[in-house]
mmCIF file with all atom_site columns, C-alpha atoms in Angstrom:
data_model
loop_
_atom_site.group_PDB
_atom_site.id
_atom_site.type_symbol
_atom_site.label_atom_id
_atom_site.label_alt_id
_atom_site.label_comp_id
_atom_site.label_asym_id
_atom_site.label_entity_id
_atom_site.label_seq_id
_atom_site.pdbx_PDB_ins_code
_atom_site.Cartn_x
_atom_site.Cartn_y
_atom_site.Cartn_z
_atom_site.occupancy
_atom_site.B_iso_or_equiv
_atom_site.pdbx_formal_charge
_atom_site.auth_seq_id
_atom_site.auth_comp_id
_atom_site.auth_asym_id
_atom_site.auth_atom_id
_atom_site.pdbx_PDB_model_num
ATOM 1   C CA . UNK N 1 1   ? 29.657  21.368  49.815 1.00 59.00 ? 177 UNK N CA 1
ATOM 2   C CA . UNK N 1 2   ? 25.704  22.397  48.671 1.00 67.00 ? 178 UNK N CA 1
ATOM 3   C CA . UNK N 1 3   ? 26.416  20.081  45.669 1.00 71.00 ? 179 UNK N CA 1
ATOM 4   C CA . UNK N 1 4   ? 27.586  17.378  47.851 1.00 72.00 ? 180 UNK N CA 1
ATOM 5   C CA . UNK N 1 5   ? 25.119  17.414  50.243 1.00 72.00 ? 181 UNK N CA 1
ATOM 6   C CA . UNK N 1 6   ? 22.362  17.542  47.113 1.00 76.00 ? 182 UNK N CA 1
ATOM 7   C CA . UNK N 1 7   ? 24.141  14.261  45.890 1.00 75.00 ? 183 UNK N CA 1
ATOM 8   C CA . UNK N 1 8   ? 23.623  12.564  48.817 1.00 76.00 ? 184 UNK N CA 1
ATOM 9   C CA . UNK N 1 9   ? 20.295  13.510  49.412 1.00 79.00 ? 185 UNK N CA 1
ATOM 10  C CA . UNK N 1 10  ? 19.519  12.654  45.805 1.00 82.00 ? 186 UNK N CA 1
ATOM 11  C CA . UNK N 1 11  ? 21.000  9.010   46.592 1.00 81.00 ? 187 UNK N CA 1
ATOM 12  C CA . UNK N 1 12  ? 19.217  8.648   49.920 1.00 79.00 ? 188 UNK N CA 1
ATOM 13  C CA . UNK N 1 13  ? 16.034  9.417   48.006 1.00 76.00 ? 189 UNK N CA 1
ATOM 14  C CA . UNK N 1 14  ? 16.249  6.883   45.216 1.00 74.00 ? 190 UNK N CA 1
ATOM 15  C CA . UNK N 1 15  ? 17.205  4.052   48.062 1.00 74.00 ? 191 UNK N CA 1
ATOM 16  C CA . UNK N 1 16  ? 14.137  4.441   49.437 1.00 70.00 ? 192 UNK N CA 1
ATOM 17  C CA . UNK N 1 17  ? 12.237  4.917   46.645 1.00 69.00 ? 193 UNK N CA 1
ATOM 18  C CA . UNK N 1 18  ? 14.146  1.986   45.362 1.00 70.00 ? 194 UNK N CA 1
ATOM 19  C CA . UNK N 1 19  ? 12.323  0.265   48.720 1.00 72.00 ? 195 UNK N CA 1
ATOM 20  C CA . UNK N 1 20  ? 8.520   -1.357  49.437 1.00 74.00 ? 196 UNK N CA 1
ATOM 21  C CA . UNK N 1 21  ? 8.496   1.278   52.711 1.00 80.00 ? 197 UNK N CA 1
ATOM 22  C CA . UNK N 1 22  ? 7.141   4.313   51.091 1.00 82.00 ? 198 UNK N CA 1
ATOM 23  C CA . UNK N 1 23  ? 4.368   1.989   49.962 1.00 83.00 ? 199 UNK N CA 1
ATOM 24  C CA . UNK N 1 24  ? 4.596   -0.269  52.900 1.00 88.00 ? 200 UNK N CA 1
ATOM 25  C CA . UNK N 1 25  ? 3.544   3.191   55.122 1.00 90.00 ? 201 UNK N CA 1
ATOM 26  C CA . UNK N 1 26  ? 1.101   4.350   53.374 1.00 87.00 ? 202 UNK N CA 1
ATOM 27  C CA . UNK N 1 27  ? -0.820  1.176   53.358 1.00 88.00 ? 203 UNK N CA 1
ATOM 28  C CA . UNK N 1 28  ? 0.063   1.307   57.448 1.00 93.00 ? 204 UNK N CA 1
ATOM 29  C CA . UNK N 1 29  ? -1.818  4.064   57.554 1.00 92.00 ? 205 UNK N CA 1
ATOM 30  C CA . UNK N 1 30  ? -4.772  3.636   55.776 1.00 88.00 ? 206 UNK N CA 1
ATOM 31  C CA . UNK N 1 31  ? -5.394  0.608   58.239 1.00 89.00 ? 207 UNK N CA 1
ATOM 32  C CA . UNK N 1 32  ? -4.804  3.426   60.911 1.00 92.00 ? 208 UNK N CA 1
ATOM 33  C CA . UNK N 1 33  ? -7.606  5.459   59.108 1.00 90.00 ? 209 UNK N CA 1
ATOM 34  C CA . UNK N 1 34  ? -10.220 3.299   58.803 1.00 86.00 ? 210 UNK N CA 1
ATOM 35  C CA . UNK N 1 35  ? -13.200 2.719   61.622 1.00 86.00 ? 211 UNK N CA 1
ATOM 36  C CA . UNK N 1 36  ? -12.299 0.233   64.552 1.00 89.00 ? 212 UNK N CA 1
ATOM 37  C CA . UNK N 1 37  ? -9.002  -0.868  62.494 1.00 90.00 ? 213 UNK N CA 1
ATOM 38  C CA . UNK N 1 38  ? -5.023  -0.961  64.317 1.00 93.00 ? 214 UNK N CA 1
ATOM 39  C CA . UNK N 1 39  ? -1.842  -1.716  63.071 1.00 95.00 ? 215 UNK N CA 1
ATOM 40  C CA . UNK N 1 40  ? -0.890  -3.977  65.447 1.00 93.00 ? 216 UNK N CA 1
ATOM 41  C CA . UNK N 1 41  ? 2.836   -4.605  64.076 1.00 94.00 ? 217 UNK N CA 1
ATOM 42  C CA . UNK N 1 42  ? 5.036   -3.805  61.382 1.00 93.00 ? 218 UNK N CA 1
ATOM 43  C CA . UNK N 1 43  ? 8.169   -6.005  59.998 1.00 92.00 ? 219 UNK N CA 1
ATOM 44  C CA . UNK N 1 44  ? 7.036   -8.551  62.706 1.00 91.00 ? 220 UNK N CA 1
ATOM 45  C CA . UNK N 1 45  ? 9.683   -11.148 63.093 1.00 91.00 ? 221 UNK N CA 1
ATOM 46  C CA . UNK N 1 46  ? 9.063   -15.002 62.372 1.00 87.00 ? 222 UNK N CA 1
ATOM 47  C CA . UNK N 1 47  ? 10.619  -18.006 61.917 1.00 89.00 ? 223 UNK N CA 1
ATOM 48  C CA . UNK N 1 48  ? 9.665   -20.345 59.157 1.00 85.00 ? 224 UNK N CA 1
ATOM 49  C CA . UNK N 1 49  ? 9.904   -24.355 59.815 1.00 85.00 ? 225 UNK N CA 1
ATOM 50  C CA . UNK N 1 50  ? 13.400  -24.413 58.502 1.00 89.00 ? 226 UNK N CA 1
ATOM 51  C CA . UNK N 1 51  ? 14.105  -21.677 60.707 1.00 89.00 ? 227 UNK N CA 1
ATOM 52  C CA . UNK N 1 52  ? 14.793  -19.188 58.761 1.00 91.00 ? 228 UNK N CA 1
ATOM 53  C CA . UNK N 1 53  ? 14.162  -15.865 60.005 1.00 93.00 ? 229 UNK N CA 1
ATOM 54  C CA . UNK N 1 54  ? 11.488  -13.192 58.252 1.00 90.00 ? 230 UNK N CA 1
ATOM 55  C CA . UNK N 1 55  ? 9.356   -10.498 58.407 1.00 90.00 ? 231 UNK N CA 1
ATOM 56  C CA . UNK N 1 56  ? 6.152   -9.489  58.051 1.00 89.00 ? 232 UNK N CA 1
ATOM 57  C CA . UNK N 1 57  ? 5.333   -6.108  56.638 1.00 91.00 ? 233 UNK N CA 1
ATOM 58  C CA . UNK N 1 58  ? 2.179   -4.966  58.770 1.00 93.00 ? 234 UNK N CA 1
ATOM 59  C CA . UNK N 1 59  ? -0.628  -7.038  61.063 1.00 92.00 ? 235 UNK N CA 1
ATOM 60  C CA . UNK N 1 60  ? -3.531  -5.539  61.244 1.00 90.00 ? 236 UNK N CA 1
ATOM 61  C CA . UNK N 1 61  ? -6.893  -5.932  63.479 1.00 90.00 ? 237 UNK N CA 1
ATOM 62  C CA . UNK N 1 62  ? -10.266 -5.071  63.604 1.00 87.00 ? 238 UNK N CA 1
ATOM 63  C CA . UNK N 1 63  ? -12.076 -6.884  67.092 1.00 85.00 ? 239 UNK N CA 1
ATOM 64  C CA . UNK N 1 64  ? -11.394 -10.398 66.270 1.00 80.00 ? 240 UNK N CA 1
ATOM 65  C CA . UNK N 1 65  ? -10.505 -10.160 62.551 1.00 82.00 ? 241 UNK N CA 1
ATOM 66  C CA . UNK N 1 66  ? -6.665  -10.191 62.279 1.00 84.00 ? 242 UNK N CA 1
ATOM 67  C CA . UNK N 1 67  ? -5.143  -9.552  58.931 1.00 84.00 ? 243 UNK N CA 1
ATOM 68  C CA . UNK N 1 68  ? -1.449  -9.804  58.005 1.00 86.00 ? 244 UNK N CA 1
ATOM 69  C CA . UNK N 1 69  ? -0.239  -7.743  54.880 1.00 87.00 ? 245 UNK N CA 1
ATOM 70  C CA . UNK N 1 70  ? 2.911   -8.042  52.890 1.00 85.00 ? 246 UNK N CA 1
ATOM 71  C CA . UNK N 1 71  ? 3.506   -4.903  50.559 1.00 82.00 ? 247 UNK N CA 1
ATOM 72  C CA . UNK N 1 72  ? 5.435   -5.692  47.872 1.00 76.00 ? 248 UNK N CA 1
ATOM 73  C CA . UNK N 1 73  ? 6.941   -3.162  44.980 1.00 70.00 ? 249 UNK N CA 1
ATOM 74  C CA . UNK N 1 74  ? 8.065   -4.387  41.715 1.00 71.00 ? 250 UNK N CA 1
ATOM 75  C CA . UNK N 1 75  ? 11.242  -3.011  40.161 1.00 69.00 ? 251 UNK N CA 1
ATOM 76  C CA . UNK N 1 76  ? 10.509  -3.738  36.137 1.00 74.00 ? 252 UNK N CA 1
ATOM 77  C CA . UNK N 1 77  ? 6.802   -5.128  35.546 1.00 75.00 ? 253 UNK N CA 1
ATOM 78  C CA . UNK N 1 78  ? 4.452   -2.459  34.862 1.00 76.00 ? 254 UNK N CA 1
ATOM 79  C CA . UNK N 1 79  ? 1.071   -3.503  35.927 1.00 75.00 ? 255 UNK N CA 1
ATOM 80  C CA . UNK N 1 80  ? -1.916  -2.122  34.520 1.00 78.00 ? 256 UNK N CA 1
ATOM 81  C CA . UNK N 1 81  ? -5.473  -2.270  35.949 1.00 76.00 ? 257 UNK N CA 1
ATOM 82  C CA . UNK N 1 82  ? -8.232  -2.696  33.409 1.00 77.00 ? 258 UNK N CA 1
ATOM 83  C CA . UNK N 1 83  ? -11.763 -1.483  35.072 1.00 72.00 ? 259 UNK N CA 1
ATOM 84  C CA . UNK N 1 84  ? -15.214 -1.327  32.557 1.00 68.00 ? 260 UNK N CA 1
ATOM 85  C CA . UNK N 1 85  ? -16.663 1.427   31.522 1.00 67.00 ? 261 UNK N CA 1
ATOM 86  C CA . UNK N 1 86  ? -19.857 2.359   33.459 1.00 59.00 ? 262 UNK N CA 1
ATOM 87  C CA . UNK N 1 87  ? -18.438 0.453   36.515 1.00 59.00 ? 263 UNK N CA 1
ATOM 88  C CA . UNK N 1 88  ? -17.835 2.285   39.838 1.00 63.00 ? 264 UNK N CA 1
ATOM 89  C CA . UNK N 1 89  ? -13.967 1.219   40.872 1.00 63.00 ? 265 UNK N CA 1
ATOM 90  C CA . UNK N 1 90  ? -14.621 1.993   44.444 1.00 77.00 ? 266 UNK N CA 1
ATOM 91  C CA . UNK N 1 91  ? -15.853 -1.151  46.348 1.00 80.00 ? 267 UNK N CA 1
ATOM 92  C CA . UNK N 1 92  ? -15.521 -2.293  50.156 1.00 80.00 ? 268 UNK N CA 1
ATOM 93  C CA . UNK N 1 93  ? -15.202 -6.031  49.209 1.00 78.00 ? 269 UNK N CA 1
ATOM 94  C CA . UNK N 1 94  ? -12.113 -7.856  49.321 1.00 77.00 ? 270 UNK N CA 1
ATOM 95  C CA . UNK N 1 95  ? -11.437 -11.576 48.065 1.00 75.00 ? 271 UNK N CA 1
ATOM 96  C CA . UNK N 1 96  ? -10.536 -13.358 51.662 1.00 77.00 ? 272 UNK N CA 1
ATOM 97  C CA . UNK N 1 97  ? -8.575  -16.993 51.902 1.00 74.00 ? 273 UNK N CA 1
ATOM 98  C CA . UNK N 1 98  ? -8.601  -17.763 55.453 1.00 76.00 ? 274 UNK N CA 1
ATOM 99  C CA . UNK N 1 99  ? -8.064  -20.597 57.693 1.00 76.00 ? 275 UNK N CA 1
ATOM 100 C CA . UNK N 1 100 ? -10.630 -21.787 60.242 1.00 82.00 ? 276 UNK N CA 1
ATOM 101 C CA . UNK N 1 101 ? -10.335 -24.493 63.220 1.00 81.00 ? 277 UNK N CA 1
ATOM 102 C CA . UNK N 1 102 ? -13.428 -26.775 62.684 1.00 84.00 ? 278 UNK N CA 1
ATOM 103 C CA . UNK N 1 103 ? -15.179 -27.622 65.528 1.00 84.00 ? 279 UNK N CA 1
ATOM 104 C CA . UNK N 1 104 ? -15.532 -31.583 65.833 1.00 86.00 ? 280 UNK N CA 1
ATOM 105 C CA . UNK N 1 105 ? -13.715 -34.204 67.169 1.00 86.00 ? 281 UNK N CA 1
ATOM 106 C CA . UNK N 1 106 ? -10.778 -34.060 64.605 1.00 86.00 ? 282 UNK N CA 1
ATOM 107 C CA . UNK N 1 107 ? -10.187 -29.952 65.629 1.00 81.00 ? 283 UNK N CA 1
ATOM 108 C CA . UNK N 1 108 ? -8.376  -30.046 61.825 1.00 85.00 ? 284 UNK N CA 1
ATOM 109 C CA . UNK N 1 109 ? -7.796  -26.633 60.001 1.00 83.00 ? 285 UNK N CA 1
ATOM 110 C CA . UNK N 1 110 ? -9.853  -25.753 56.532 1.00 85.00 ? 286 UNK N CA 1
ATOM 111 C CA . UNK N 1 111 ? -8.805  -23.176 54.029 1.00 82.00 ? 287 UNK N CA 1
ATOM 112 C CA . UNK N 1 112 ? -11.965 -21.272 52.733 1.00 82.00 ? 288 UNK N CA 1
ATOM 113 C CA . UNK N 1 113 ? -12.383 -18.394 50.309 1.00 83.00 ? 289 UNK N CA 1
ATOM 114 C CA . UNK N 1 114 ? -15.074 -15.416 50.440 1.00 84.00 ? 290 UNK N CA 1
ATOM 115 C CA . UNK N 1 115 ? -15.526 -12.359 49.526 1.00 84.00 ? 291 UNK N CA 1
ATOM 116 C CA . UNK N 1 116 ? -15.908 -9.657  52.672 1.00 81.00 ? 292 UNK N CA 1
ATOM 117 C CA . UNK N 1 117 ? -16.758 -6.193  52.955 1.00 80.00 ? 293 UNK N CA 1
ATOM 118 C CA . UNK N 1 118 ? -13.740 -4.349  54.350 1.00 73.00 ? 294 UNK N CA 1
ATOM 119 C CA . UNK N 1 119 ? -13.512 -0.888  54.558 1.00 70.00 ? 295 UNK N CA 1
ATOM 120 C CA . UNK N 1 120 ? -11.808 1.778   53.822 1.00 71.00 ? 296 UNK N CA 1
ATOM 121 C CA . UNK N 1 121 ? -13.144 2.104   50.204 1.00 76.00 ? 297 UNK N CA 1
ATOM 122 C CA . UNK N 1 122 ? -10.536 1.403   47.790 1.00 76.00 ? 298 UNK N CA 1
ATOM 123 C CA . UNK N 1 123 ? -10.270 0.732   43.626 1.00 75.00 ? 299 UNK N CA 1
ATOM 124 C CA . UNK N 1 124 ? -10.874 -3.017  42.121 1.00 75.00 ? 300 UNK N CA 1
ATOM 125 C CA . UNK N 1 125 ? -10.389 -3.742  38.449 1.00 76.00 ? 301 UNK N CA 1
ATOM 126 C CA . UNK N 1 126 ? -11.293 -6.621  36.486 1.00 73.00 ? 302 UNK N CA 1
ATOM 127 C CA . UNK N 1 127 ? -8.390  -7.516  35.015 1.00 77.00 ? 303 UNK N CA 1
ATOM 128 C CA . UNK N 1 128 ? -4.875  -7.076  35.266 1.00 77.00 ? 304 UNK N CA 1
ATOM 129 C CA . UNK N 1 129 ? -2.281  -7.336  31.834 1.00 79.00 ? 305 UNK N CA 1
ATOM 130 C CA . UNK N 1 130 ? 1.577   -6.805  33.910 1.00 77.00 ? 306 UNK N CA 1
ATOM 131 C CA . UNK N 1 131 ? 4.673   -6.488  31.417 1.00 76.00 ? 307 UNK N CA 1
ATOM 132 C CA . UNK N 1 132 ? 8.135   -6.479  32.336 1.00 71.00 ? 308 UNK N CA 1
ATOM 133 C CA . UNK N 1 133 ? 9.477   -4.577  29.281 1.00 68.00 ? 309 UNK N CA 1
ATOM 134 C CA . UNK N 1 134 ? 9.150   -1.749  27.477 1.00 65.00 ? 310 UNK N CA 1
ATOM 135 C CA . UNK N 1 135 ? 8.283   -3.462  24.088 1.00 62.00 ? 311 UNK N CA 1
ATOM 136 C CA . UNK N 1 136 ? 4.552   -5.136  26.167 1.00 57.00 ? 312 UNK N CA 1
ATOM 137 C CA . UNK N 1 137 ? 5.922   -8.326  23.874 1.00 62.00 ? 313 UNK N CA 1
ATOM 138 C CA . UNK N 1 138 ? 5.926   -10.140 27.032 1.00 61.00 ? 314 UNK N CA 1
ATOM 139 C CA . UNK N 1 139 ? 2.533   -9.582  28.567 1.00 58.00 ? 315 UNK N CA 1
ATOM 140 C CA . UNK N 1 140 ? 0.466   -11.621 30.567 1.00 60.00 ? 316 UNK N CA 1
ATOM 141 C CA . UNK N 1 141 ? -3.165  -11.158 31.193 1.00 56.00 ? 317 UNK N CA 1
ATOM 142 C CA . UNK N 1 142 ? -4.532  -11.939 34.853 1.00 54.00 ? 318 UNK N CA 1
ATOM 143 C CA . UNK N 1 143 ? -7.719  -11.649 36.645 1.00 53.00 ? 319 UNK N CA 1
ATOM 144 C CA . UNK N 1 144 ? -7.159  -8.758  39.287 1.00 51.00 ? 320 UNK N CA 1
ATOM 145 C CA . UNK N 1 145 ? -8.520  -8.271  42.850 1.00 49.00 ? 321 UNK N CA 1
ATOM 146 C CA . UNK N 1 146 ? -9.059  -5.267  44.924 1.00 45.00 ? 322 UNK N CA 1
ATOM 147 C CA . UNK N 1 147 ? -6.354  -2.815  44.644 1.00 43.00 ? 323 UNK N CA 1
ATOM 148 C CA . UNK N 1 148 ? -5.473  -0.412  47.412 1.00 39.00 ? 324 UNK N CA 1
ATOM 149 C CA . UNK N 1 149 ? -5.847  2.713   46.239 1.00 35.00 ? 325 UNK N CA 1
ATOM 150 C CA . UNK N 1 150 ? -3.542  4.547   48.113 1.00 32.00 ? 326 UNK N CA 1
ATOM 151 C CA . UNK N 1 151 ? -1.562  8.871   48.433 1.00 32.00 ? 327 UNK N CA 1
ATOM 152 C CA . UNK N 1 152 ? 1.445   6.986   46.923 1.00 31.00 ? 328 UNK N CA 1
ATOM 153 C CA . UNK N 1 153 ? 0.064   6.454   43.282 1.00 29.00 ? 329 UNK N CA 1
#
């Protein structure tokens, strides 16, 4: 029965593991963490134009700011973070594309790109080589944003 019961815990483990939500919840609650910031949802329902239905992992606030966040774990590409030497990793600046209403007569919406200073603190590398096999044969090399450094890693 003991070895049973170990089976199934063993199985229940690996499904989650298996799952975004361990990662999902620990980014939840570094937003919970950090000064003036809420989790305002998680898996928030929406409907695209086609009407197909989907979620969003976590929405997030801070006043007026509202982010939404998708957490997303990869099953086979290993993704390694390349930082220089000499250069602190810890940064409160994140890359931001966000939409904006202008204000004249055409009220149209603009997509513009900045960087911010969001806190917590968290890890940003330079670069970014992801491989989705053992051999590295296939890797690609990719400029990298912030990372969140997160209990989970």
């Amino acid at each position: 029965m003991a070895d049973e019961e170990s089976g199934l815990n063993q199985q229940a483990i690996g499904a989650l593991l298996a799952s975004g939500f361990p990662f999902q919840t620990a980014v939840a609650q570094i937003v919970r963490q950090a000064t003036d910031w809420q989790v305002l949802a998680e898996e928030f329902p929406w409907r695209d134009e086609s009407g197909i239905d989907h979620f969003l992992d976590l929405v997030g606030t801070k006043h007026f700011f509202v982010v939404t966040i998708e957490c997303k774990k990869t099953q086979k590409e290993v993704l390694t973070f390349l930082q220089p030497g000499g250069v602190d990793g810890d940064v409160i600046r994140a890359r931001c594309l966000y939409l904006t209403q202008i204000q004249d007569s055409t009220k149209r919406m603009e997509l513009f790109c900045s960087d911010w200073r969001l806190s917590p603190k968290s890890a940003e590398s330079a670069f970014c080589v992801v491989s989705t096999s053992a051999s590295g044969k296939d890797q690609r090399f990719t400029r990298a944003g912030r990372t969140v450094a997160c209990p989970c890693h």
